[in-house]
Amino acid sequence: MATIPAVRTREDTGAIAFSVNGRGVVVSSPPSQRLSRVLREDLGLTGTKVGCDAGDCGACTVLVDGDPVCACLVAAGQVAGREITTVEGLGQSQIGARLQQSFLTHGAAQCGACTPGMLVAATALLEQNQTPSESQVMDAIGGVLCRCTGYRKIVTAILSGQSDALAEIHPEAGNAVGQRVVRLDGKRKVDGSEIFGADEVPMGALAVRAIRSPYHRAQFHFGDLDEFVSAHSGIDAVLTAKDVPGKDCYGVIPPFADQPVFAHTEARYRGEAVAAIVGAPEIVEALDPATFPVVWQELPALMDIDEALAPGARQIHAHREENVLVRGRVVRGDVDRALADAEITAEGEYETGFVEHAYIEPEAGFARRVGDRIEIQACTQSPYMDRSDIATILGIAPEKVRIIPTAVGGGFGSKLDLSVQTFLALAAWHLDKPVRMVYSRTESIISTTKRHPARMRLRAGCTREGKLVALDFAADFNTGAYSSWGPTVSARVPVHASGPYYVPHYRALTRAIHTNLVPAGAFRGFGVPQAAIAQEQLYDDLADRVGMDRLEFRILNALDNNTPTVTGQVMGEGVGIRACFEALKPKWQAARKQAAAFNSNAVGPFRRGVGVAGMWYGCGNTSLSNPSTVQIGLQRNGRIALHQGAVDIGQGSNTIVTQICADALGAPIASFDLISGDTAVTPDCGKTSASRQTFVTGKAAYMAGAQLRNSIIALVKACECARILFEDGHITIEENGNRRKFTLADLPLDQHGYVITAEATFDPPTKPLDKDGQGTPYAVFGFGAHMADIEVDTELGTVRVLKVTAAHDVGRAINPTLVEGQIEGGVAQGLGMALMEEFFPGKGENLHDYLIPTAGDIPPVESILIEDPSPIGPFGAKGIGEQAVIPTAPAILNALHDAVGIRLRKIPATPDRVRAAILASQQGDRRG
Ligand code: FES
Ligand code: FES
């Protein structure tokens, strides 16, 4: 990034003249104001995103006189007389316009929050060098973080950004499934017009700012809040727990709801809100929170699982004995006897830490009261769940709450829980004025959910031939101060901790334990990635003891269509795990040979290793109903309105659901008008989590599409084989060589305002689990296996991943580009989890200290798509969102063991831990 030299500005007038996207502007602003803020708030150029306000994420990258800079680090006064280019202006140049198209064609934008920064940084490179090398591209975007894509498609898009072959695919009617259709919401993401949580604000909106506990546990009392309000001109109100008119208790799983909007007398974690200030934005933002009248008394806190479980430990919630939120259990066969009789056994203990979601878009939104109703526009993964909890908090009916999801700049599970919505609702409700709230990066990190830290102990046994006979697994998950998704993690992990293998004797016991730390919640996989780290390393140990190739061990034990899972479920069809392992086999054998050859010739500190790991993951809720409803309507203009409430958080559900519906109906995608995720106009498609939208909402869309086709056929009295052409203002029926045209304009409209409406609901068929966890928890599982080639610097302890090969059984790849995007993004998050990501509450609450992978950390990813169709999923499709992250970390950790013979018990494998383990193993060898 270039450095902008300071220039003298006219502080006295505050008028700063410069040019933006070729247009001269004059802004009245303090010269020290951040350029990012001036662009967004004064000039309405919200394409420039703010992810950190600290120079760490690069989302705010703009060009100043052609050089890329972080607009959050540039003062407005520094750009007087200069030319600024933002994402909105990129299309004015051929290079920028082609690059935008290349991002679309290659699927380089997922959530889109990083996309403006990426495009701007890449444009600066291509303006200088239209045929850059890959390493030059990596350097150019090295300062821009992306949490979704894994960077590979971005690099590809930039490398081919000036090619002439950037055409989009427009499949014919009935031929959309399986095609690399460009994401339907993609254009808004590359031209900067997408609306995220912080990008829209009603005129005159007040700002909301939370006051949060600086201590892990503290009692507090307020001073004179009325006095505080009257002493500060521009502050309209201070809200506290007393201002919650309904039930001050919410949570994503209603039976476990336990979180208040504001702590009442004691804050249970650092970052918990105790009050909110509402007032004029410039006053609220400038306020020093230290002047807020609250007195804290820090109290001893339970900082880890051991402290929380210690005999006599104080209970964080009075009704939860021993600080155990919930227990999970799956038991099958006689594990103790099987382990006692096993010819070969192995055991291990593994620990993982908090992982921060680090999406590029911090939480944001606005709210307004409309009579006796409330409307909230915010980034969320779960509009209907939000609606229900906000109604409870306000003490009004759910129908009086409208949730309008914005584009979501990454969620990965954390935006399933409420954040800004509670404060916005209360402020708008009480003041009857529009209000806006935007979390800072630090606020986002300290107050929103994390991946559960896990402590896992396990023991497994097999025969001398390598056949698994038993696994005994126990895990405690640190669920923090409130329940959030702790019950789901506790329930899901025991079902999955066997991995995708036949294990006849099995016991998995889990507990979610409360501590005085930030709540842990949903993060891509609901605890299964942590369990896979343990189980897949243990299986490597078993294979080694048997003296068997580690991949062959997995192939030998892989589930098939007719073997029962650890819950006794026999799937009958669609179990593609063996095919995933088999697909890796030739690459595994070649990579093992290459690594061995490298190591036998190694003279320096570098050693190479290859690791493999398998994965399975049930799509949708565990043994619970989780329906989606989709409605479509034939309009008089011949177009199809698709109402689907699934929130696209970057994974591509807007596009995939439309592809499925289009083929079920037999209409081209271009005929669809998409209406997404607004509780006032779309039916409930459940939450975007648990890899359920392609499967569940996709199936509902399939059913609705087929139903509409049948209704049209019935209306025009055509045969079932007829082809329907959707044209401007009419439909044409082709059958038996004849064409009949039906004008739609004169047909009556139904109560939904359509000529014909079809609506379908799909709820995956599952069965409750019994007391031993036996039953049918999921209708469909996705399967996969990853192989990692790595290189270890044994002197520095650093690990470089050279390549990841990822085979996934997705049933049917509805859109291969989007599936690959999920896999590559999952690999990047898995790599981060394995090697660098660990959040310590109270430390490093920013994107400078909390490291996520950058473009330079991500190796080439080869995706192998296996299509073993699900008998239930739409066109055979299964989920891929969470599946993609699970096997990467264990594959890397197994490769680490392969390279240097160490097993780290505490993850991530940071250089200090790796180096210490290498030294310890060398000393052991010497003693040995
Ligand atoms: S917002 Fe400027 S670098 Fe993150
Ligand atoms: S697409 Fe890069 S952060 Fe989401």
Tab-separated table of N, CA, C and O in Angstrom, residues 325-393:
chain	number	residue	atom	x	y	z
A	325	LEU	N	-24.285	-27.023	31.238
A	325	LEU	CA	-25.467	-26.560	30.502
A	325	LEU	C	-26.279	-27.757	30.028
A	325	LEU	O	-27.500	-27.804	30.166
A	326	VAL	N	-25.609	-28.732	29.446
A	326	VAL	CA	-26.319	-29.863	28.861
A	326	VAL	C	-25.310	-30.971	28.570
A	326	VAL	O	-24.104	-30.716	28.450
A	327	ARG	N	-25.832	-32.183	28.496
A	327	ARG	CA	-24.988	-33.339	28.176
A	327	ARG	C	-25.479	-33.981	26.879
A	327	ARG	O	-26.674	-33.928	26.579
A	328	GLY	N	-24.545	-34.582	26.156
A	328	GLY	CA	-24.910	-35.338	24.952
A	328	GLY	C	-24.414	-36.769	25.090
A	328	GLY	O	-23.418	-37.025	25.777
A	329	ARG	N	-25.107	-37.684	24.425
A	329	ARG	CA	-24.752	-39.101	24.626
A	329	ARG	C	-25.194	-39.924	23.432
A	329	ARG	O	-26.347	-39.848	22.990
A	330	VAL	N	-24.265	-40.697	22.909
A	330	VAL	CA	-24.608	-41.743	21.948
A	330	VAL	C	-23.843	-42.989	22.368
A	330	VAL	O	-22.615	-42.948	22.522
A	331	VAL	N	-24.561	-44.073	22.582
A	331	VAL	CA	-23.939	-45.332	23.027
A	331	VAL	C	-24.470	-46.460	22.161
A	331	VAL	O	-25.678	-46.562	21.925
A	332	ARG	N	-23.556	-47.305	21.720
A	332	ARG	CA	-23.961	-48.454	20.894
A	332	ARG	C	-23.022	-49.621	21.209
A	332	ARG	O	-21.800	-49.449	21.251
A	333	GLY	N	-23.572	-50.788	21.417
A	333	GLY	CA	-22.754	-51.962	21.719
A	333	GLY	C	-22.155	-51.879	23.114
A	333	GLY	O	-22.650	-51.169	23.991
A	334	ASP	N	-21.070	-52.616	23.298
A	334	ASP	CA	-20.408	-52.685	24.601
A	334	ASP	C	-18.974	-52.205	24.420
A	334	ASP	O	-18.070	-52.993	24.118
A	335	VAL	N	-18.775	-50.944	24.598
A	335	VAL	CA	-17.483	-50.363	24.248
A	335	VAL	C	-16.384	-50.825	25.204
A	335	VAL	O	-15.241	-51.044	24.782
A	336	ASP	N	-16.708	-50.987	26.478
A	336	ASP	CA	-15.664	-51.380	27.432
A	336	ASP	C	-15.131	-52.778	27.111
A	336	ASP	O	-13.926	-53.009	27.062
A	337	ARG	N	-16.056	-53.674	26.878
A	337	ARG	CA	-15.627	-55.042	26.558
A	337	ARG	C	-14.869	-55.068	25.232
A	337	ARG	O	-13.829	-55.717	25.111
A	338	ALA	N	-15.371	-54.359	24.253
A	338	ALA	CA	-14.732	-54.369	22.934
A	338	ALA	C	-13.318	-53.804	23.011
A	338	ALA	O	-12.394	-54.313	22.365
A	339	LEU	N	-13.140	-52.778	23.819
A	339	LEU	CA	-11.792	-52.202	23.949
A	339	LEU	C	-10.875	-53.148	24.720
A	339	LEU	O	-9.690	-53.290	24.399
A	340	ALA	N	-11.448	-53.800	25.721
A	340	ALA	CA	-10.626	-54.745	26.489
A	340	ALA	C	-10.168	-55.898	25.594
A	340	ALA	O	-9.055	-56.417	25.751
A	341	ASP	N	-11.030	-56.295	24.672
A	341	ASP	CA	-10.701	-57.429	23.798
A	341	ASP	C	-9.932	-57.023	22.546
A	341	ASP	O	-9.466	-57.888	21.795
A	342	ALA	N	-9.845	-55.727	22.284
A	342	ALA	CA	-9.261	-55.282	21.006
A	342	ALA	C	-7.792	-55.678	20.909
A	342	ALA	O	-7.048	-55.603	21.893
A	343	GLU	N	-7.393	-56.097	19.717
A	343	GLU	CA	-5.994	-56.518	19.523
A	343	GLU	C	-5.049	-55.322	19.496
A	343	GLU	O	-3.912	-55.399	19.923
A	344	ILE	N	-5.528	-54.221	18.966
A	344	ILE	CA	-4.705	-53.011	18.887
A	344	ILE	C	-5.531	-51.867	19.457
A	344	ILE	O	-6.709	-51.720	19.121
A	345	THR	N	-4.948	-51.045	20.283
A	345	THR	CA	-5.658	-49.858	20.773
A	345	THR	C	-4.750	-48.635	20.673
A	345	THR	O	-3.523	-48.741	20.588
A	346	ALA	N	-5.388	-47.485	20.704
A	346	ALA	CA	-4.653	-46.215	20.756
A	346	ALA	C	-5.525	-45.237	21.522
A	346	ALA	O	-6.759	-45.347	21.514
A	347	GLU	N	-4.878	-44.312	22.191
A	347	GLU	CA	-5.664	-43.297	22.895
A	347	GLU	C	-5.006	-41.939	22.756
A	347	GLU	O	-3.826	-41.842	22.396
A	348	GLY	N	-5.780	-40.912	23.055
A	348	GLY	CA	-5.238	-39.563	22.906
A	348	GLY	C	-6.086	-38.554	23.640
A	348	GLY	O	-7.214	-38.842	24.079
A	349	GLU	N	-5.521	-37.374	23.775
A	349	GLU	CA	-6.231	-36.272	24.408
A	349	GLU	C	-5.893	-35.019	23.619
A	349	GLU	O	-4.711	-34.761	23.336
A	350	TYR	N	-6.901	-34.290	23.255
A	350	TYR	CA	-6.689	-33.114	22.412
A	350	TYR	C	-7.467	-31.926	22.961
A	350	TYR	O	-8.548	-32.090	23.540
A	351	GLU	N	-6.908	-30.744	22.704
A	351	GLU	CA	-7.548	-29.523	23.197
A	351	GLU	C	-7.517	-28.476	22.088
A	351	GLU	O	-6.484	-28.305	21.415
A	352	THR	N	-8.630	-27.815	21.895
A	352	THR	CA	-8.672	-26.708	20.929
A	352	THR	C	-9.178	-25.452	21.640
A	352	THR	O	-9.835	-25.546	22.675
A	353	GLY	N	-8.881	-24.291	21.060
A	353	GLY	CA	-9.238	-23.028	21.703
A	353	GLY	C	-10.430	-22.342	21.047
A	353	GLY	O	-11.039	-22.860	20.111
A	354	PHE	N	-10.773	-21.168	21.587
A	354	PHE	CA	-11.790	-20.342	20.933
A	354	PHE	C	-11.311	-19.973	19.526
A	354	PHE	O	-10.126	-19.669	19.325
A	355	VAL	N	-12.209	-19.987	18.583
A	355	VAL	CA	-11.898	-19.491	17.239
A	355	VAL	C	-12.906	-18.395	16.911
A	355	VAL	O	-14.113	-18.569	17.118
A	356	GLU	N	-12.382	-17.271	16.458
A	356	GLU	CA	-13.212	-16.115	16.117
A	356	GLU	C	-13.695	-16.237	14.664
A	356	GLU	O	-12.932	-16.639	13.790
A	357	HIS	N	-14.933	-15.867	14.426
A	357	HIS	CA	-15.475	-15.993	13.068
A	357	HIS	C	-14.774	-15.050	12.089
A	357	HIS	O	-14.571	-15.398	10.930
A	358	ALA	N	-14.455	-13.861	12.551
A	358	ALA	CA	-13.681	-12.910	11.749
A	358	ALA	C	-14.265	-12.652	10.362
A	358	ALA	O	-13.532	-12.490	9.391
A	359	TYR	N	-15.572	-12.640	10.281
A	359	TYR	CA	-16.162	-12.186	9.027
A	359	TYR	C	-15.758	-10.730	8.821
A	359	TYR	O	-15.497	-9.991	9.780
A	360	ILE	N	-15.733	-10.318	7.587
A	360	ILE	CA	-15.209	-8.985	7.299
A	360	ILE	C	-16.214	-7.896	7.671
A	360	ILE	O	-15.847	-6.765	7.964
A	361	GLU	N	-17.484	-8.219	7.671
A	361	GLU	CA	-18.499	-7.217	8.015
A	361	GLU	C	-18.879	-7.313	9.494
A	361	GLU	O	-19.534	-8.273	9.912
A	362	PRO	N	-18.517	-6.328	10.307
A	362	PRO	CA	-19.029	-6.326	11.682
A	362	PRO	C	-20.556	-6.133	11.669
A	362	PRO	O	-21.127	-5.600	10.708
A	363	GLU	N	-21.191	-6.520	12.744
A	363	GLU	CA	-22.648	-6.478	12.836
A	363	GLU	C	-23.151	-5.039	12.715
A	363	GLU	O	-22.553	-4.114	13.291
A	364	ALA	N	-24.263	-4.862	12.022
A	364	ALA	CA	-24.788	-3.503	11.821
A	364	ALA	C	-26.224	-3.572	11.328
A	364	ALA	O	-26.656	-4.587	10.778
A	365	GLY	N	-26.925	-2.470	11.529
A	365	GLY	CA	-28.275	-2.379	11.011
A	365	GLY	C	-28.988	-1.147	11.524
A	365	GLY	O	-28.386	-0.299	12.205
A	366	PHE	N	-30.252	-1.044	11.167
A	366	PHE	CA	-31.064	0.051	11.690
A	366	PHE	C	-32.462	-0.462	11.992
A	366	PHE	O	-32.852	-1.550	11.556
A	367	ALA	N	-33.207	0.331	12.764
A	367	ALA	CA	-34.583	-0.049	13.095
A	367	ALA	C	-35.449	1.195	13.126
A	367	ALA	O	-34.952	2.316	13.316
A	368	ARG	N	-36.731	0.972	12.918
A	368	ARG	CA	-37.687	2.067	13.086
A	368	ARG	C	-39.010	1.482	13.578
A	368	ARG	O	-39.335	0.327	13.277
A	369	ARG	N	-39.704	2.331	14.313
A	369	ARG	CA	-41.021	1.911	14.791
A	369	ARG	C	-42.058	2.450	13.819
A	369	ARG	O	-42.001	3.616	13.422
A	370	VAL	N	-42.970	1.592	13.431
A	370	VAL	CA	-44.046	1.998	12.532
A	370	VAL	C	-45.354	1.710	13.265
A	370	VAL	O	-45.876	0.600	13.213
A	371	GLY	N	-45.840	2.709	14.002
A	371	GLY	CA	-47.044	2.514	14.813
A	371	GLY	C	-46.780	1.493	15.907
A	371	GLY	O	-45.864	1.655	16.716
A	372	ASP	N	-47.552	0.414	15.887
A	372	ASP	CA	-47.343	-0.610	16.907
A	372	ASP	C	-46.484	-1.756	16.393
A	372	ASP	O	-46.497	-2.853	16.935
A	373	ARG	N	-45.751	-1.477	15.312
A	373	ARG	CA	-44.863	-2.496	14.739
A	373	ARG	C	-43.426	-1.995	14.779
A	373	ARG	O	-43.169	-0.802	14.919
A	374	ILE	N	-42.517	-2.940	14.642
A	374	ILE	CA	-41.112	-2.566	14.593
A	374	ILE	C	-40.481	-3.211	13.367
A	374	ILE	O	-40.804	-4.349	13.020
A	375	GLU	N	-39.630	-2.462	12.686
A	375	GLU	CA	-38.922	-2.996	11.530
A	375	GLU	C	-37.421	-2.909	11.794
A	375	GLU	O	-36.918	-1.860	12.198
A	376	ILE	N	-36.765	-3.997	11.563
A	376	ILE	CA	-35.315	-4.035	11.777
A	376	ILE	C	-34.655	-4.518	10.496
A	376	ILE	O	-34.970	-5.603	9.997
A	377	GLN	N	-33.755	-3.718	9.985
A	377	GLN	CA	-32.962	-4.114	8.818
A	377	GLN	C	-31.530	-4.322	9.304
A	377	GLN	O	-30.889	-3.377	9.759
A	378	ALA	N	-31.050	-5.541	9.224
A	378	ALA	CA	-29.727	-5.843	9.780
A	378	ALA	C	-29.170	-7.099	9.126
A	378	ALA	O	-29.898	-7.853	8.471
A	379	CYS	N	-27.888	-7.294	9.321
A	379	CYS	CA	-27.284	-8.532	8.821
A	379	CYS	C	-27.639	-9.667	9.771
A	379	CYS	O	-27.474	-9.547	10.982
A	380	THR	N	-28.152	-10.725	9.233
A	380	THR	CA	-28.582	-11.858	10.052
A	380	THR	C	-28.601	-13.123	9.210
A	380	THR	O	-28.805	-13.065	7.993
A	381	GLN	N	-28.445	-14.262	9.872
A	381	GLN	CA	-28.589	-15.554	9.202
A	381	GLN	C	-29.940	-16.192	9.475
A	381	GLN	O	-30.216	-17.273	8.975
A	382	SER	N	-30.761	-15.538	10.290
A	382	SER	CA	-31.958	-16.241	10.768
A	382	SER	C	-33.095	-15.256	11.027
A	382	SER	O	-33.433	-14.983	12.183
A	383	PRO	N	-33.699	-14.710	9.986
A	383	PRO	CA	-34.692	-13.653	10.196
A	383	PRO	C	-35.894	-14.080	11.029
A	383	PRO	O	-36.371	-13.306	11.864
A	384	TYR	N	-36.378	-15.282	10.845
A	384	TYR	CA	-37.574	-15.675	11.603
A	384	TYR	C	-37.251	-15.923	13.069
A	384	TYR	O	-38.064	-15.651	13.953
A	385	MET	N	-36.061	-16.458	13.350
A	385	MET	CA	-35.670	-16.605	14.753
A	385	MET	C	-35.493	-15.239	15.399
A	385	MET	O	-35.877	-15.019	16.550
A	386	ASP	N	-34.913	-14.317	14.671
A	386	ASP	CA	-34.779	-12.944	15.189
A	386	ASP	C	-36.155	-12.380	15.509
A	386	ASP	O	-36.369	-11.743	16.547
A	387	ARG	N	-37.076	-12.586	14.598
A	387	ARG	CA	-38.421	-12.036	14.773
A	387	ARG	C	-39.037	-12.543	16.059
A	387	ARG	O	-39.615	-11.771	16.840
A	388	SER	N	-38.890	-13.812	16.286
A	388	SER	CA	-39.495	-14.405	17.469
A	388	SER	C	-38.883	-13.836	18.754
A	388	SER	O	-39.592	-13.471	19.699
A	389	ASP	N	-37.550	-13.745	18.795
A	389	ASP	CA	-36.906	-13.249	20.016
A	389	ASP	C	-37.176	-11.756	20.234
A	389	ASP	O	-37.359	-11.314	21.373
A	390	ILE	N	-37.192	-10.983	19.174
A	390	ILE	CA	-37.459	-9.543	19.334
A	390	ILE	C	-38.889	-9.339	19.828
A	390	ILE	O	-39.158	-8.481	20.683
A	391	ALA	N	-39.813	-10.142	19.316
A	391	ALA	CA	-41.200	-10.040	19.795
A	391	ALA	C	-41.265	-10.342	21.292
A	391	ALA	O	-41.961	-9.653	22.049
A	392	THR	N	-40.529	-11.353	21.727
A	392	THR	CA	-40.506	-11.701	23.151
A	392	THR	C	-39.943	-10.549	23.970
A	392	THR	O	-40.477	-10.187	25.027
A	393	ILE	N	-38.868	-9.977	23.496
A	393	ILE	CA	-38.202	-8.901	24.242
A	393	ILE	C	-39.107	-7.662	24.332
A	393	ILE	O	-39.188	-6.999	25.366
